[in-house]
Amino acid sequence: MPINVPFEIMVRDDVDSLSEAVVDVLEKRLAERVDHGLTKPLGLATGRTMEPIYSALVGRLKSWPDSLLDSLLDGWSSFNLDEYVGIGDGYSRSFCTYMKLHLGIELGLTPEQLSIPNGLADNPFKEASRYRQDLERSGGLGLLLLGLGSNGHLGFNEPPCGPKEACRVVSLSASTREQNSFAFGGNLTDVPKRAITLGLSEILAAEEIHLVVTGEAKANILSSFLNSSCSDHLPASWLKIHERVVVWADQAAFKSF
Ligand code: GLP
């Protein structure tokens, strides 16, 4: 069935070849960053989808000549999408720890270079506002990597969510807490009930967006996303108003087409 969507869809056989293809683009953009002094921070996601991508990216960057890699890392600035409220640095399940493990330690990046909301802040509402202002001062997002939640969320923008929502504290839905309980040893009660997330407004203001969707479990939501018009009930559908989106999928997620 032909799909009428306003963006490119890149499909690869499996997760490995898809990750390498995404990293081809990332590597090119990062090299341009060094060459042309591009300053807008990267936007980064967490989750299982991103793990093979960060692993491939680290491998690729480590093969760069030292001087090029040093220039890239000296100028590195990224902002993550989200963090749970109540956990953070020092907590094994936090997105802060995830980023340290998958990117920070491997590449020698400092916490200041890898920005992420502080889930341990005394006042999460003030923290969300600080994070939004920090991103604004840094010029907003350049290239943004996104995963897709099983209910169509981006970051932690749970349905219903409109395109003007900004960085804020949100309550997580039962289905999202269930989806993410794998990272808490399967203990649903350990999954925090709230999070701080960049909103769709900061996401849609990114210069270029790459949405990555893998695995059979995402086939239904990918199909709904590709076939739906923009609706608050499927937050990811608002990507259709952005001019530079690429959707990356493996065959397992894309199979229903
Ligand atoms: C999580 C995160 C998102 C992530 C998405 C998909 O809840 N907040 O940033 O992209 O859901 O996660 P996964 O890649 O594990 O399927």
Short mmCIF file of C-alpha atoms and ligand atoms in Angstrom, two decimals:
data_model
loop_
_atom_site.label_atom_id
_atom_site.label_comp_id
_atom_site.label_asym_id
_atom_site.label_seq_id
_atom_site.Cartn_x
_atom_site.Cartn_y
_atom_site.Cartn_z
CA MET A 1 0.00 0.00 0.00
CA PRO A 2 1.55 3.40 -0.94
CA ILE A 3 2.07 5.60 2.08
CA ASN A 4 1.47 9.31 1.68
CA VAL A 5 3.65 10.98 4.29
CA PRO A 6 5.58 14.24 4.22
CA PHE A 7 8.91 12.69 5.09
CA GLU A 8 11.45 10.11 3.97
CA ILE A 9 11.09 6.57 5.32
CA MET A 10 14.29 4.55 5.37
CA VAL A 11 13.86 0.81 5.95
CA ARG A 12 16.66 -1.66 6.58
CA ASP A 13 16.61 -5.44 7.07
CA ASP A 14 17.57 -5.51 10.72
CA VAL A 15 18.57 -3.43 13.71
CA ASP A 16 22.30 -3.64 12.98
CA SER A 17 22.07 -2.40 9.41
CA LEU A 18 19.56 0.25 10.45
CA SER A 19 21.83 1.50 13.25
CA GLU A 20 24.78 1.72 10.87
CA ALA A 21 22.67 3.69 8.39
CA VAL A 22 21.49 6.14 11.09
CA VAL A 23 25.08 6.53 12.26
CA ASP A 24 26.18 7.28 8.66
CA VAL A 25 24.00 10.40 8.86
CA LEU A 26 25.04 11.26 12.41
CA GLU A 27 28.70 10.91 11.57
CA LYS A 28 28.30 13.21 8.57
CA ARG A 29 26.50 15.84 10.65
CA LEU A 30 29.07 15.64 13.42
CA ALA A 31 31.91 16.03 10.92
CA GLU A 32 30.14 19.12 9.51
CA ARG A 33 29.98 20.40 13.06
CA VAL A 34 33.73 20.27 13.33
CA ASP A 35 34.30 21.71 9.83
CA HIS A 36 31.80 24.55 10.00
CA GLY A 37 31.66 25.17 13.75
CA LEU A 38 27.95 24.29 13.96
CA THR A 39 26.79 25.32 17.39
CA LYS A 40 23.26 24.06 18.01
CA PRO A 41 23.21 21.21 20.52
CA LEU A 42 22.22 17.69 19.57
CA GLY A 43 18.97 16.31 20.97
CA LEU A 44 19.28 12.79 22.35
CA ALA A 45 16.88 10.06 23.43
CA THR A 46 17.20 7.08 25.73
CA GLY A 47 15.53 3.66 25.57
CA ARG A 48 16.31 0.30 24.01
CA THR A 49 16.03 1.59 20.44
CA MET A 50 18.97 3.93 20.96
CA GLU A 51 21.39 1.42 22.50
CA PRO A 52 22.66 -0.11 19.21
CA ILE A 53 22.83 3.37 17.72
CA TYR A 54 25.01 4.76 20.51
CA SER A 55 27.16 1.63 20.37
CA ALA A 56 27.67 2.02 16.59
CA LEU A 57 28.29 5.75 16.98
CA VAL A 58 30.95 5.25 19.66
CA GLY A 59 32.71 2.64 17.48
CA ARG A 60 32.65 4.95 14.48
CA LEU A 61 33.88 8.03 16.37
CA LYS A 62 36.72 6.10 17.99
CA SER A 63 38.05 5.40 14.50
CA TRP A 64 38.29 9.13 13.73
CA PRO A 65 41.75 10.71 13.66
CA ASP A 66 42.63 12.02 17.15
CA SER A 67 42.66 15.69 16.19
CA LEU A 68 39.21 15.51 14.57
CA LEU A 69 37.73 13.57 17.48
CA ASP A 70 39.25 15.99 20.01
CA SER A 71 37.71 18.96 18.21
CA LEU A 72 34.32 17.24 18.14
CA LEU A 73 34.41 16.28 21.81
CA ASP A 74 35.72 19.68 22.97
CA GLY A 75 32.73 21.34 21.33
CA TRP A 76 30.17 18.65 22.26
CA SER A 77 26.85 19.86 23.58
CA SER A 78 23.71 17.75 23.78
CA PHE A 79 20.36 17.96 25.53
CA ASN A 80 18.42 14.83 26.41
CA LEU A 81 14.69 14.68 26.07
CA ASP A 82 13.71 13.57 29.52
CA GLU A 83 14.35 12.16 32.98
CA TYR A 84 12.22 10.52 35.64
CA VAL A 85 11.32 12.60 38.70
CA GLY A 86 12.82 11.11 41.87
CA ILE A 87 15.88 9.44 40.34
CA GLY A 88 18.95 10.86 38.63
CA ASP A 89 22.72 10.86 38.91
CA GLY A 90 23.88 7.86 40.97
CA TYR A 91 20.70 5.84 40.34
CA SER A 92 21.27 2.87 38.06
CA ARG A 93 17.85 3.15 36.40
CA SER A 94 18.00 6.86 35.60
CA PHE A 95 18.38 8.24 32.10
CA CYS A 96 21.33 10.23 33.47
CA THR A 97 23.14 6.96 34.21
CA TYR A 98 22.04 5.52 30.86
CA MET A 99 23.68 8.43 29.03
CA LYS A 100 26.86 8.17 31.07
CA LEU A 101 27.11 4.43 30.32
CA HIS A 102 26.24 4.55 26.64
CA LEU A 103 27.96 7.77 25.61
CA GLY A 104 29.58 9.82 28.38
CA ILE A 105 32.14 7.36 29.70
CA GLU A 106 32.88 5.89 26.27
CA LEU A 107 33.62 9.29 24.74
CA GLY A 108 34.94 11.08 27.84
CA LEU A 109 32.13 13.66 27.90
CA THR A 110 31.44 15.65 31.05
CA PRO A 111 27.99 15.92 32.68
CA GLU A 112 27.97 19.60 31.62
CA GLN A 113 28.29 18.52 27.99
CA LEU A 114 25.52 15.91 28.26
CA SER A 115 22.63 17.98 29.59
CA ILE A 116 19.67 16.15 31.08
CA PRO A 117 16.94 17.31 33.46
CA ASN A 118 17.82 16.74 37.11
CA GLY A 119 15.23 14.27 38.36
CA LEU A 120 16.51 14.79 41.92
CA ALA A 121 15.86 18.55 42.01
CA ASP A 122 13.92 19.67 45.11
CA ASN A 123 11.39 21.40 42.90
CA PRO A 124 10.85 19.52 39.60
CA PHE A 125 8.66 22.34 38.23
CA LYS A 126 11.49 24.87 38.66
CA GLU A 127 13.90 22.32 37.20
CA ALA A 128 11.74 21.91 34.08
CA SER A 129 11.73 25.66 33.65
CA ARG A 130 15.51 25.89 34.19
CA TYR A 131 16.09 23.14 31.62
CA ARG A 132 13.87 24.86 29.07
CA GLN A 133 15.71 28.15 29.59
CA ASP A 134 19.13 26.45 29.34
CA LEU A 135 18.14 24.92 26.00
CA GLU A 136 16.78 28.26 24.80
CA ARG A 137 20.04 30.01 25.76
CA SER A 138 21.95 27.32 23.83
CA GLY A 139 19.97 28.13 20.68
CA GLY A 140 17.50 25.21 20.65
CA LEU A 141 18.08 21.77 19.21
CA GLY A 142 20.01 21.05 16.02
CA LEU A 143 19.81 17.41 14.98
CA LEU A 144 17.40 15.44 17.18
CA LEU A 145 17.28 11.65 17.59
CA LEU A 146 13.90 10.31 18.68
CA GLY A 147 12.45 6.95 19.64
CA LEU A 148 8.73 6.17 19.55
CA GLY A 149 6.71 5.16 22.58
CA SER A 150 4.21 2.33 22.15
CA ASN A 151 1.34 4.77 22.71
CA GLY A 152 2.79 7.31 20.27
CA HIS A 153 4.66 9.42 22.82
CA LEU A 154 7.83 11.34 22.01
CA GLY A 155 10.13 11.99 24.95
CA PHE A 156 7.52 11.67 27.69
CA ASN A 157 4.84 13.65 25.86
CA GLU A 158 1.98 11.33 26.62
CA PRO A 159 -1.30 11.46 24.71
CA PRO A 160 -3.20 13.72 24.57
CA CYS A 161 -0.53 16.29 23.78
CA GLY A 162 -0.58 19.27 21.45
CA PRO A 163 2.30 20.81 19.49
CA LYS A 164 2.60 23.89 21.72
CA GLU A 165 3.35 22.05 24.97
CA ALA A 166 6.73 23.12 26.38
CA CYS A 167 9.22 21.47 28.74
CA ARG A 168 7.34 20.49 31.88
CA VAL A 169 6.60 17.92 34.56
CA VAL A 170 4.27 15.18 33.33
CA SER A 171 2.46 12.19 34.83
CA LEU A 172 3.33 8.93 33.11
CA SER A 173 0.57 6.70 31.78
CA ALA A 174 0.15 3.14 33.03
CA SER A 175 1.12 1.82 29.58
CA THR A 176 4.37 3.83 29.47
CA ARG A 177 5.35 2.75 32.98
CA GLU A 178 4.64 -0.83 31.93
CA GLN A 179 6.67 -0.39 28.70
CA ASN A 180 9.64 0.95 30.65
CA SER A 181 9.46 -1.45 33.60
CA PHE A 182 12.06 -3.68 31.88
CA ALA A 183 14.69 -1.17 33.05
CA PHE A 184 13.48 -1.57 36.64
CA GLY A 185 13.86 -5.34 36.71
CA GLY A 186 10.21 -5.71 35.65
CA ASN A 187 8.99 -4.08 38.91
CA LEU A 188 6.20 -1.75 37.86
CA THR A 189 5.99 -0.26 41.36
CA ASP A 190 9.60 0.95 41.06
CA VAL A 191 8.93 2.93 37.87
CA PRO A 192 8.52 6.62 38.80
CA LYS A 193 5.10 8.13 38.22
CA ARG A 194 6.32 11.49 36.93
CA ALA A 195 9.01 12.79 34.61
CA ILE A 196 10.43 16.03 33.24
CA THR A 197 10.28 16.14 29.46
CA LEU A 198 11.04 18.56 26.67
CA GLY A 199 7.69 19.40 25.09
CA LEU A 200 6.55 19.02 21.52
CA SER A 201 7.30 22.73 21.05
CA GLU A 202 11.04 22.25 21.71
CA ILE A 203 11.01 18.99 19.71
CA LEU A 204 9.29 20.56 16.70
CA ALA A 205 11.71 23.52 16.82
CA ALA A 206 14.67 21.16 16.16
CA GLU A 207 16.43 21.76 12.85
CA GLU A 208 16.37 18.13 11.73
CA ILE A 209 14.65 15.11 13.28
CA HIS A 210 15.44 11.39 12.95
CA LEU A 211 12.75 9.10 14.38
CA VAL A 212 13.97 5.54 14.87
CA VAL A 213 11.49 2.66 15.22
CA THR A 214 12.56 -0.97 15.55
CA GLY A 215 11.09 -4.35 16.45
CA GLU A 216 7.81 -6.12 15.87
CA ALA A 217 6.33 -4.67 19.05
CA LYS A 218 6.38 -1.22 17.40
CA ALA A 219 4.70 -2.33 14.13
CA ASN A 220 1.19 -1.27 15.20
CA ILE A 221 2.14 2.15 16.50
CA LEU A 222 4.36 2.78 13.47
CA SER A 223 1.42 1.92 11.21
CA SER A 224 -0.92 4.25 13.17
CA PHE A 225 1.68 7.00 13.07
CA LEU A 226 2.25 6.72 9.32
CA ASN A 227 -1.45 6.56 8.53
CA SER A 228 -2.88 9.12 10.95
CA SER A 229 -3.31 12.83 10.44
CA CYS A 230 -2.00 15.20 13.12
CA SER A 231 -3.79 14.55 16.39
CA ASP A 232 -3.16 15.21 20.08
CA HIS A 233 -4.10 11.56 20.64
CA LEU A 234 -0.94 10.46 18.82
CA PRO A 235 1.71 13.00 19.87
CA ALA A 236 4.27 11.71 17.31
CA SER A 237 1.82 12.58 14.50
CA TRP A 238 2.73 16.27 15.01
CA LEU A 239 6.07 15.46 13.37
CA LYS A 240 4.11 15.69 10.12
CA ILE A 241 4.16 19.50 10.37
CA HIS A 242 7.98 19.54 10.53
CA GLU A 243 9.90 20.04 7.29
CA ARG A 244 12.95 17.89 7.98
CA VAL A 245 12.00 14.51 9.42
CA VAL A 246 13.43 11.14 8.45
CA VAL A 247 11.76 7.98 9.78
CA TRP A 248 14.06 4.98 10.18
CA ALA A 249 12.58 1.50 10.61
CA ASP A 250 13.74 -2.07 10.50
CA GLN A 251 11.69 -4.69 8.62
CA ALA A 252 10.22 -6.05 11.85
CA ALA A 253 8.59 -2.70 12.65
CA PHE A 254 7.71 -1.93 9.04
CA LYS A 255 6.38 -5.37 8.16
CA SER A 256 2.72 -4.46 8.21
CA PHE A 257 3.27 -2.57 4.96
C1 GLP B 1 10.63 6.10 26.51
C2 GLP B 1 11.42 7.42 26.45
C3 GLP B 1 11.55 7.87 25.04
C4 GLP B 1 11.91 6.66 24.21
C5 GLP B 1 10.69 5.80 24.07
C6 GLP B 1 10.93 4.47 23.38
O1 GLP B 1 9.60 6.16 27.39
N1 GLP B 1 10.91 8.49 27.25
O2 GLP B 1 12.51 8.91 24.95
O3 GLP B 1 12.34 7.07 22.94
O4 GLP B 1 10.05 5.66 25.30
O5 GLP B 1 11.63 3.59 24.21
P1 GLP B 1 12.27 2.23 23.67
O6 GLP B 1 13.33 2.64 22.71
O7 GLP B 1 12.85 1.54 24.88
O8 GLP B 1 11.18 1.47 23.02
#
